[in-house]
CSV table of N, CA and C in Angstrom, one decimal:
chain,number,residue,atom,x,y,z
A,1,MET,N,12.6,14.6,-9.9
A,1,MET,CA,12.2,14.6,-8.5
A,1,MET,C,13.4,14.1,-7.7
A,2,ALA,N,13.7,14.8,-6.6
A,2,ALA,CA,14.7,14.4,-5.7
A,2,ALA,C,14.3,13.0,-5.0
A,3,ASP,N,15.3,12.4,-4.5
A,3,ASP,CA,15.0,11.1,-3.9
A,3,ASP,C,14.0,11.2,-2.7
A,4,PRO,N,12.8,10.6,-2.9
A,4,PRO,CA,11.8,10.7,-1.9
A,4,PRO,C,12.2,10.1,-0.6
A,5,ARG,N,11.7,10.7,0.5
A,5,ARG,CA,12.1,10.2,1.9
A,5,ARG,C,11.0,9.2,2.4
A,6,LEU,N,11.4,8.1,2.9
A,6,LEU,CA,10.5,7.1,3.5
A,6,LEU,C,10.1,7.5,4.9
A,7,ARG,N,8.8,7.4,5.1
A,7,ARG,CA,8.3,7.7,6.5
A,7,ARG,C,7.4,6.5,6.9
A,8,ILE,N,7.4,6.2,8.2
A,8,ILE,CA,6.6,5.1,8.7
A,8,ILE,C,6.0,5.7,10.0
A,9,ALA,N,4.7,5.5,10.2
A,9,ALA,CA,4.0,5.9,11.5
A,9,ALA,C,2.8,5.1,11.8
A,10,ALA,N,2.5,5.1,13.0
A,10,ALA,CA,1.2,4.6,13.5
A,10,ALA,C,0.2,5.7,13.3
A,11,PHE,N,-1.1,5.4,13.3
A,11,PHE,CA,-2.1,6.5,13.2
A,11,PHE,C,-2.0,7.6,14.2
A,12,SER,N,-1.7,7.1,15.5
A,12,SER,CA,-1.7,8.1,16.6
A,12,SER,C,-0.5,9.0,16.4
A,13,ASP,N,0.5,8.7,15.6
A,13,ASP,CA,1.7,9.5,15.4
A,13,ASP,C,1.6,10.5,14.2
A,14,LEU,N,0.5,10.4,13.5
A,14,LEU,CA,0.3,11.3,12.3
A,14,LEU,C,-0.3,12.6,12.7
A,15,ASP,N,0.3,13.7,12.2
A,15,ASP,CA,-0.2,15.0,12.5
A,15,ASP,C,-1.3,15.3,11.5
A,16,ALA,N,-2.2,16.2,11.7
A,16,ALA,CA,-3.4,16.5,10.9
A,16,ALA,C,-3.0,16.8,9.4
A,17,ALA,N,-1.9,17.5,9.2
A,17,ALA,CA,-1.6,17.9,7.8
A,17,ALA,C,-1.1,16.6,7.0
A,18,THR,N,-0.3,15.8,7.7
A,18,THR,CA,0.2,14.6,7.1
A,18,THR,C,-1.0,13.6,6.8
A,19,LEU,N,-1.8,13.4,7.8
A,19,LEU,CA,-3.0,12.5,7.6
A,19,LEU,C,-3.8,13.0,6.4
A,20,TYR,N,-4.1,14.3,6.3
A,20,TYR,CA,-4.8,14.9,5.2
A,20,TYR,C,-4.2,14.6,3.9
A,21,GLY,N,-2.9,14.8,3.8
A,21,GLY,CA,-2.1,14.5,2.6
A,21,GLY,C,-2.2,13.0,2.1
A,22,LEU,N,-2.1,12.1,3.1
A,22,LEU,CA,-2.2,10.7,2.8
A,22,LEU,C,-3.6,10.3,2.3
A,23,LEU,N,-4.6,10.8,3.0
A,23,LEU,CA,-6.0,10.5,2.6
A,23,LEU,C,-6.3,11.1,1.3
A,24,ARG,N,-5.8,12.3,1.0
A,24,ARG,CA,-6.1,13.0,-0.2
A,24,ARG,C,-5.5,12.2,-1.4
A,25,LEU,N,-4.2,11.7,-1.2
A,25,LEU,CA,-3.6,10.9,-2.3
A,25,LEU,C,-4.4,9.7,-2.6
A,26,ARG,N,-4.9,9.0,-1.5
A,26,ARG,CA,-5.7,7.8,-1.7
A,26,ARG,C,-7.0,8.1,-2.5
A,27,VAL,N,-7.7,9.1,-2.0
A,27,VAL,CA,-8.9,9.5,-2.7
A,27,VAL,C,-8.7,10.0,-4.1
A,28,ASP,N,-7.7,10.8,-4.3
A,28,ASP,CA,-7.4,11.3,-5.7
A,28,ASP,C,-7.2,10.1,-6.7
A,29,VAL,N,-6.6,9.0,-6.2
A,29,VAL,CA,-6.3,7.9,-7.1
A,29,VAL,C,-7.5,6.9,-7.1
A,30,PHE,N,-7.8,6.4,-5.9
A,30,PHE,CA,-8.7,5.3,-5.9
A,30,PHE,C,-10.2,5.7,-6.1
A,31,VAL,N,-10.6,6.8,-5.7
A,31,VAL,CA,-12.0,7.3,-5.8
A,31,VAL,C,-12.2,8.1,-7.1
A,32,VAL,N,-11.3,9.1,-7.3
A,32,VAL,CA,-11.5,10.0,-8.5
A,32,VAL,C,-10.9,9.4,-9.7
A,33,GLU,N,-9.6,9.2,-9.8
A,33,GLU,CA,-9.0,8.7,-11.0
A,33,GLU,C,-9.5,7.3,-11.4
A,34,GLN,N,-9.7,6.4,-10.5
A,34,GLN,CA,-10.2,5.1,-10.9
A,34,GLN,C,-11.7,5.0,-10.9
A,35,ARG,N,-12.4,6.1,-10.5
A,35,ARG,CA,-13.8,6.2,-10.6
A,35,ARG,C,-14.5,5.1,-9.8
A,36,CYS,N,-14.1,4.9,-8.5
A,36,CYS,CA,-14.7,3.9,-7.7
A,36,CYS,C,-15.3,4.6,-6.5
A,37,ALA,N,-16.6,4.7,-6.5
A,37,ALA,CA,-17.3,5.2,-5.3
A,37,ALA,C,-17.4,4.1,-4.3
A,38,TYR,N,-16.6,4.2,-3.2
A,38,TYR,CA,-16.6,3.2,-2.2
A,38,TYR,C,-16.1,3.9,-0.9
A,39,PRO,N,-16.3,3.2,0.2
A,39,PRO,CA,-15.9,3.8,1.5
A,39,PRO,C,-14.4,3.7,1.7
A,40,GLU,N,-13.6,4.7,1.1
A,40,GLU,CA,-12.2,4.7,1.3
A,40,GLU,C,-11.7,4.7,2.7
A,41,LEU,N,-12.5,5.4,3.6
A,41,LEU,CA,-12.2,5.5,5.0
A,41,LEU,C,-12.9,4.3,5.6
A,42,ASP,N,-12.2,3.2,5.8
A,42,ASP,CA,-12.8,1.9,6.2
A,42,ASP,C,-12.6,1.6,7.7
A,43,GLY,N,-12.0,2.5,8.5
A,43,GLY,CA,-11.8,2.2,9.9
A,43,GLY,C,-10.6,1.5,10.2
A,44,ARG,N,-9.9,0.9,9.2
A,44,ARG,CA,-8.7,0.1,9.5
A,44,ARG,C,-7.4,1.0,9.7
A,45,ASP,N,-7.5,2.2,9.2
A,45,ASP,CA,-6.3,3.1,9.4
A,45,ASP,C,-6.0,3.4,10.9
A,46,THR,N,-7.0,3.4,11.7
A,46,THR,CA,-6.8,3.8,13.1
A,46,THR,C,-6.5,2.6,14.0
A,47,GLU,N,-6.5,1.4,13.5
A,47,GLU,CA,-6.3,0.2,14.4
A,47,GLU,C,-4.9,0.3,15.0
A,48,PRO,N,-4.7,-0.1,16.2
A,48,PRO,CA,-3.4,0.0,16.9
A,48,PRO,C,-2.2,-0.6,16.1
A,49,GLY,N,-2.4,-1.7,15.5
A,49,GLY,CA,-1.3,-2.4,14.8
A,49,GLY,C,-1.1,-1.9,13.4
A,50,THR,N,-1.9,-1.0,12.8
A,50,THR,CA,-1.7,-0.5,11.5
A,50,THR,C,-0.5,0.4,11.4
A,51,ARG,N,0.3,0.2,10.4
A,51,ARG,CA,1.4,1.1,10.1
A,51,ARG,C,1.2,1.8,8.7
A,52,HIS,N,1.5,3.0,8.6
A,52,HIS,CA,1.4,3.8,7.4
A,52,HIS,C,2.8,4.1,6.9
A,53,LEU,N,3.0,3.7,5.6
A,53,LEU,CA,4.3,4.0,5.0
A,53,LEU,C,4.1,4.9,3.8
A,54,TRP,N,5.0,5.9,3.7
A,54,TRP,CA,4.8,6.8,2.5
A,54,TRP,C,6.1,7.4,2.2
A,55,LEU,N,6.2,7.9,1.0
A,55,LEU,CA,7.3,8.6,0.4
A,55,LEU,C,6.9,10.0,0.2
A,56,THR,N,7.8,10.9,0.5
A,56,THR,CA,7.4,12.4,0.3
A,56,THR,C,8.2,12.9,-0.9
A,57,GLY,N,7.6,13.9,-1.6
A,57,GLY,CA,8.2,14.6,-2.7
A,57,GLY,C,9.0,15.7,-2.2
A,58,GLU,N,9.5,16.5,-3.1
A,58,GLU,CA,10.4,17.7,-2.8
A,58,GLU,C,9.8,18.6,-1.8
A,59,SER,N,8.5,18.9,-1.9
A,59,SER,CA,7.9,19.9,-1.0
A,59,SER,C,7.2,19.2,0.2
A,60,GLY,N,7.5,17.9,0.4
A,60,GLY,CA,7.1,17.2,1.6
A,60,GLY,C,5.7,16.5,1.5
A,61,GLU,N,5.1,16.7,0.3
A,61,GLU,CA,3.8,16.1,0.1
A,61,GLU,C,4.0,14.6,-0.2
A,62,PRO,N,3.0,13.7,0.2
A,62,PRO,CA,3.1,12.3,-0.1
A,62,PRO,C,2.9,12.0,-1.6
A,63,VAL,N,3.9,11.2,-2.1
A,63,VAL,CA,3.8,10.9,-3.5
A,63,VAL,C,3.5,9.4,-3.7
A,64,ALA,N,3.7,8.6,-2.7
A,64,ALA,CA,3.4,7.2,-2.7
A,64,ALA,C,3.1,6.7,-1.3
A,65,TYR,N,2.2,5.7,-1.2
A,65,TYR,CA,1.7,5.3,0.2
A,65,TYR,C,1.3,3.8,0.1
A,66,LEU,N,1.4,3.2,1.3
A,66,LEU,CA,0.7,1.9,1.6
A,66,LEU,C,0.5,1.8,3.1
A,67,ARG,N,-0.3,0.8,3.4
A,67,ARG,CA,-0.5,0.6,4.9
A,67,ARG,C,-0.3,-0.9,5.1
A,68,ILE,N,0.1,-1.2,6.3
A,68,ILE,CA,0.3,-2.6,6.8
A,68,ILE,C,-0.7,-2.8,7.9
A,69,ILE,N,-1.5,-3.8,7.8
A,69,ILE,CA,-2.5,-4.1,8.9
A,69,ILE,C,-2.2,-5.4,9.5
A,70,GLU,N,-2.2,-5.4,10.8
A,70,GLU,CA,-2.0,-6.7,11.6
A,70,GLU,C,-3.2,-7.6,11.4
A,71,GLU,N,-3.0,-8.8,11.1
A,71,GLU,CA,-4.1,-9.8,11.0
A,71,GLU,C,-3.6,-11.1,11.7
A,72,PRO,N,-4.6,-11.9,12.1
A,72,PRO,CA,-4.2,-13.2,12.6
A,72,PRO,C,-3.3,-14.0,11.6
A,73,GLY,N,-2.2,-14.5,12.1
A,73,GLY,CA,-1.3,-15.3,11.3
A,73,GLY,C,-0.4,-14.5,10.3
A,74,GLY,N,-0.4,-13.2,10.4
A,74,GLY,CA,0.5,-12.4,9.5
A,74,GLY,C,0.0,-10.9,9.4
A,75,VAL,N,0.3,-10.4,8.3
A,75,VAL,CA,-0.1,-9.0,8.0
A,75,VAL,C,-0.7,-8.9,6.6
A,76,ARG,N,-1.4,-7.7,6.4
A,76,ARG,CA,-2.0,-7.4,5.1
A,76,ARG,C,-1.5,-6.1,4.6
A,77,ILE,N,-1.0,-6.0,3.4
A,77,ILE,CA,-0.6,-4.8,2.8
A,77,ILE,C,-1.8,-4.3,1.9
A,78,GLY,N,-2.1,-3.0,2.0
A,78,GLY,CA,-3.2,-2.5,1.2
A,78,GLY,C,-3.0,-1.0,0.9
A,79,ARG,N,-3.9,-0.5,0.1
A,79,ARG,CA,-3.9,0.9,-0.3
A,79,ARG,C,-2.6,1.3,-1.0
A,80,VAL,N,-2.0,0.4,-1.7
A,80,VAL,CA,-0.7,0.8,-2.4
A,80,VAL,C,-1.0,1.8,-3.5
A,81,VAL,N,-0.5,3.0,-3.4
A,81,VAL,CA,-0.8,4.0,-4.4
A,81,VAL,C,0.3,4.9,-4.7
A,82,THR,N,0.4,5.4,-5.9
A,82,THR,CA,1.4,6.4,-6.3
A,82,THR,C,0.7,7.5,-7.0
A,83,ALA,N,1.1,8.8,-6.7
A,83,ALA,CA,0.5,9.9,-7.4
A,83,ALA,C,0.8,9.9,-8.9
A,84,ALA,N,-0.1,10.3,-9.7
A,84,ALA,CA,0.0,10.2,-11.2
A,84,ALA,C,1.3,10.8,-11.6
A,85,HIS,N,1.7,12.0,-11.1
A,85,HIS,CA,2.9,12.6,-11.6
A,85,HIS,C,4.2,11.9,-11.2
A,86,ALA,N,4.1,11.0,-10.2
A,86,ALA,CA,5.3,10.3,-9.7
A,86,ALA,C,5.4,8.9,-10.2
A,87,ARG,N,4.6,8.4,-11.0
A,87,ARG,CA,4.6,7.0,-11.5
A,87,ARG,C,5.8,6.8,-12.4
A,88,GLY,N,6.2,5.5,-12.4
A,88,GLY,CA,7.3,5.1,-13.3
A,88,GLY,C,8.7,5.3,-12.7
A,89,ALA,N,8.7,5.7,-11.5
A,89,ALA,CA,10.0,5.9,-10.8
A,89,ALA,C,10.3,4.8,-9.8
A,90,GLY,N,9.5,3.7,-9.7
A,90,GLY,CA,9.8,2.6,-8.8
A,90,GLY,C,9.3,2.9,-7.4
A,91,LEU,N,8.5,3.9,-7.2
A,91,LEU,CA,8.2,4.2,-5.8
A,91,LEU,C,7.3,3.1,-5.1
A,92,ALA,N,6.4,2.6,-5.8
A,92,ALA,CA,5.5,1.5,-5.3
A,92,ALA,C,6.4,0.3,-4.8
A,93,GLY,N,7.3,-0.1,-5.7
A,93,GLY,CA,8.2,-1.2,-5.4
A,93,GLY,C,9.1,-0.8,-4.1
A,94,ARG,N,9.5,0.4,-4.1
A,94,ARG,CA,10.3,0.8,-2.9
A,94,ARG,C,9.5,0.7,-1.6
A,95,LEU,N,8.3,1.1,-1.7
A,95,LEU,CA,7.4,1.0,-0.5
A,95,LEU,C,7.1,-0.5,-0.1
A,96,VAL,N,6.8,-1.3,-1.1
A,96,VAL,CA,6.6,-2.7,-0.8
A,96,VAL,C,7.8,-3.4,-0.2
A,97,ASP,N,9.0,-3.0,-0.7
A,97,ASP,CA,10.2,-3.5,-0.1
A,97,ASP,C,10.4,-3.1,1.3
A,98,ALA,N,10.1,-1.8,1.6
A,98,ALA,CA,10.1,-1.3,3.0
A,98,ALA,C,9.1,-2.0,3.9
A,99,ALA,N,7.9,-2.3,3.3
A,99,ALA,CA,6.9,-3.0,4.1
A,99,ALA,C,7.4,-4.4,4.4
A,100,ILE,N,8.0,-5.1,3.5
A,100,ILE,CA,8.5,-6.4,3.7
A,100,ILE,C,9.6,-6.4,4.8
A,101,GLU,N,10.5,-5.4,4.7
A,101,GLU,CA,11.5,-5.3,5.7
A,101,GLU,C,10.9,-5.0,7.1
A,102,THR,N,9.9,-4.2,7.1
A,102,THR,CA,9.2,-3.9,8.4
A,102,THR,C,8.6,-5.1,9.0
A,103,VAL,N,8.0,-6.0,8.3
A,103,VAL,CA,7.2,-7.1,8.9
A,103,VAL,C,8.1,-8.3,9.0
A,104,GLY,N,9.3,-8.3,8.4
A,104,GLY,CA,10.1,-9.5,8.6
A,104,GLY,C,9.6,-10.7,7.9
A,105,ASP,N,9.8,-11.9,8.6
A,105,ASP,CA,9.4,-13.2,8.0
A,105,ASP,C,8.0,-13.6,8.1
A,106,ARG,N,7.1,-12.7,8.6
A,106,ARG,CA,5.7,-13.0,8.8
A,106,ARG,C,5.0,-13.1,7.4
A,107,PRO,N,4.0,-14.0,7.3
A,107,PRO,CA,3.3,-14.1,6.0
A,107,PRO,C,2.6,-12.7,5.7
A,108,VAL,N,2.6,-12.4,4.4
A,108,VAL,CA,2.0,-11.1,4.0
A,108,VAL,C,0.9,-11.5,2.9
A,109,ARG,N,-0.3,-10.9,3.1
A,109,ARG,CA,-1.3,-11.1,2.1
A,109,ARG,C,-1.7,-9.7,1.5
A,110,LEU,N,-2.3,-9.8,0.3
A,110,LEU,CA,-2.8,-8.5,-0.3
A,110,LEU,C,-3.7,-8.9,-1.4
A,111,HIS,N,-4.5,-7.9,-1.8
A,111,HIS,CA,-5.3,-8.1,-3.0
A,111,HIS,C,-4.8,-7.1,-4.0
A,112,ALA,N,-4.1,-7.7,-5.1
A,112,ALA,CA,-3.5,-6.9,-6.1
A,112,ALA,C,-4.4,-6.6,-7.2
A,113,GLN,N,-4.4,-5.3,-7.7
A,113,GLN,CA,-5.0,-5.1,-9.0
A,113,GLN,C,-4.3,-5.9,-10.0
A,114,VAL,N,-5.0,-6.6,-10.9
A,114,VAL,CA,-4.4,-7.6,-11.8
A,114,VAL,C,-3.2,-7.0,-12.6
A,115,HIS,N,-3.4,-5.7,-13.1
A,115,HIS,CA,-2.3,-5.1,-13.9
A,115,HIS,C,-1.0,-4.9,-13.1
A,116,ALA,N,-1.1,-5.0,-11.7
A,116,ALA,CA,0.1,-4.7,-10.9
A,116,ALA,C,0.7,-6.0,-10.3
A,117,THR,N,0.2,-7.2,-10.7
A,117,THR,CA,0.7,-8.4,-10.1
A,117,THR,C,2.2,-8.6,-10.2
A,118,GLY,N,2.8,-8.2,-11.3
A,118,GLY,CA,4.3,-8.3,-11.5
A,118,GLY,C,5.1,-7.6,-10.5
A,119,LEU,N,4.6,-6.5,-10.0
A,119,LEU,CA,5.3,-5.8,-8.9
A,119,LEU,C,5.4,-6.7,-7.7
A,120,TYR,N,4.4,-7.4,-7.4
A,120,TYR,CA,4.4,-8.3,-6.2
A,120,TYR,C,5.1,-9.6,-6.5
A,121,GLU,N,4.9,-10.2,-7.7
A,121,GLU,CA,5.6,-11.4,-8.0
A,121,GLU,C,7.1,-11.3,-7.9
A,122,ARG,N,7.7,-10.1,-8.3
A,122,ARG,CA,9.1,-9.9,-8.2
A,122,ARG,C,9.6,-9.9,-6.8
A,123,ARG,N,8.7,-9.8,-5.9
A,123,ARG,CA,9.0,-9.7,-4.4
A,123,ARG,C,8.6,-11.0,-3.7
A,124,GLY,N,8.3,-12.1,-4.4
A,124,GLY,CA,8.0,-13.3,-3.8
A,124,GLY,C,6.6,-13.6,-3.6
A,125,PHE,N,5.7,-12.8,-4.0
A,125,PHE,CA,4.3,-13.1,-3.8
A,125,PHE,C,3.8,-14.0,-4.9
A,126,VAL,N,2.8,-14.9,-4.5
A,126,VAL,CA,2.2,-15.8,-5.5
A,126,VAL,C,0.7,-15.7,-5.3
A,127,THR,N,0.0,-16.0,-6.4
A,127,THR,CA,-1.4,-15.9,-6.5
A,127,THR,C,-2.0,-17.0,-5.5
A,128,GLU,N,-3.0,-16.6,-4.8
A,128,GLU,CA,-3.7,-17.5,-3.8
A,128,GLU,C,-5.2,-17.4,-4.0
A,129,GLY,N,-5.7,-17.9,-5.1
A,129,GLY,CA,-7.1,-17.9,-5.3
A,129,GLY,C,-7.4,-17.3,-6.7
A,130,GLU,N,-8.7,-17.2,-6.9
A,130,GLU,CA,-9.2,-16.7,-8.2
A,130,GLU,C,-9.3,-15.2,-8.3
A,131,THR,N,-9.2,-14.7,-9.5
A,131,THR,CA,-9.4,-13.3,-9.8
A,131,THR,C,-10.9,-12.9,-9.4
A,132,PHE,N,-11.0,-11.7,-8.8
A,132,PHE,CA,-12.4,-11.2,-8.5
A,132,PHE,C,-12.4,-9.8,-8.8
A,133,VAL,N,-13.6,-9.3,-9.0
A,133,VAL,CA,-13.8,-7.9,-9.3
A,133,VAL,C,-14.3,-7.1,-8.1
A,134,GLU,N,-13.5,-6.1,-7.7
A,134,GLU,CA,-13.9,-5.2,-6.6
A,134,GLU,C,-13.9,-3.8,-7.1
A,135,ASP,N,-15.1,-3.2,-6.9
A,135,ASP,CA,-15.3,-1.8,-7.3
A,135,ASP,C,-15.0,-1.6,-8.8
A,136,GLY,N,-15.4,-2.7,-9.6
A,136,GLY,CA,-15.2,-2.6,-11.0
A,136,GLY,C,-13.8,-2.9,-11.5
A,137,ILE,N,-12.9,-3.2,-10.7
A,137,ILE,CA,-11.5,-3.5,-11.0
A,137,ILE,C,-11.1,-4.9,-10.7
A,138,PRO,N,-10.5,-5.6,-11.7
A,138,PRO,CA,-10.1,-7.0,-11.4
A,138,PRO,C,-8.9,-7.0,-10.4
A,139,HIS,N,-9.1,-7.9,-9.4
A,139,HIS,CA,-8.0,-8.1,-8.4
A,139,HIS,C,-7.7,-9.6,-8.3
A,140,VAL,N,-6.6,-9.9,-7.7
A,140,VAL,CA,-6.2,-11.3,-7.4
A,140,VAL,C,-5.6,-11.3,-6.0
A,141,PRO,N,-6.0,-12.3,-5.2
A,141,PRO,CA,-5.4,-12.5,-3.8
A,141,PRO,C,-4.0,-13.0,-4.0
A,142,MET,N,-3.1,-12.5,-3.2
A,142,MET,CA,-1.7,-12.9,-3.3
A,142,MET,C,-1.1,-13.1,-1.9
A,143,VAL,N,-0.1,-13.9,-1.7
A,143,VAL,CA,0.5,-14.2,-0.5
A,143,VAL,C,2.0,-14.3,-0.6
A,144,ARG,N,2.7,-13.8,0.3
A,144,ARG,CA,4.2,-14.0,0.4
A,144,ARG,C,4.4,-14.7,1.8
A,145,SER,N,4.8,-16.0,1.7
A,145,SER,CA,4.9,-16.7,3.0
A,145,SER,C,6.3,-16.9,3.4
A,146,ARG,N,7.2,-16.7,2.6
A,146,ARG,CA,8.6,-16.8,3.1
A,146,ARG,C,9.5,-15.8,2.4
A,147,PRO,N,10.6,-15.5,3.0
A,147,PRO,CA,11.5,-14.5,2.4
A,147,PRO,C,12.1,-14.9,1.1
A,148,VAL,N,12.3,-14.0,0.2
A,148,VAL,CA,13.0,-14.2,-1.1
A,148,VAL,C,14.3,-13.4,-1.0
A,149,HIS,N,15.4,-14.0,-1.0
A,149,HIS,CA,16.7,-13.3,-0.9
A,149,HIS,C,17.1,-12.8,-2.2
A,150,GLY,N,17.5,-11.6,-2.3
A,150,GLY,CA,18.0,-11.1,-3.6
A,150,GLY,C,16.9,-10.5,-4.5
A,151,ALA,N,15.7,-10.5,-4.0
A,151,ALA,CA,14.6,-10.0,-4.9
A,151,ALA,C,14.7,-8.5,-5.0
A,152,ALA,N,14.3,-8.0,-6.1
A,152,ALA,CA,14.3,-6.5,-6.3
A,152,ALA,C,13.2,-6.1,-7.3
């Protein structure tokens, strides 16, 4: 795969084809692959402060995605996803790094699937609470409250 291109946009800046591709990627992984019947379209995508970050493959299709949601006292990263055929290339880490750069020194919270906590720990996130099960998948709340220089 050629080096995927990073894209960042507000909801209002997404064209219909791009929005469709982003939502399809999320549904393909979170609803179909992980077998979680839940309201993937939760209304947060359209909030004015939400930013969508994604990487595109060779033909322009989204291969990895996350969103940043403005919240009181900081931001929340969510919906971190990589297409099955693109996994293992460090795309999720690249997106998380871009998200951290985008939000600067503000505190960042997220709910990590337990198997993915190392991805976030390498970027300065720490566990903030007990493991919980959401849609049949163990998650853990994590926070990154200050910058970690030299993290990769």
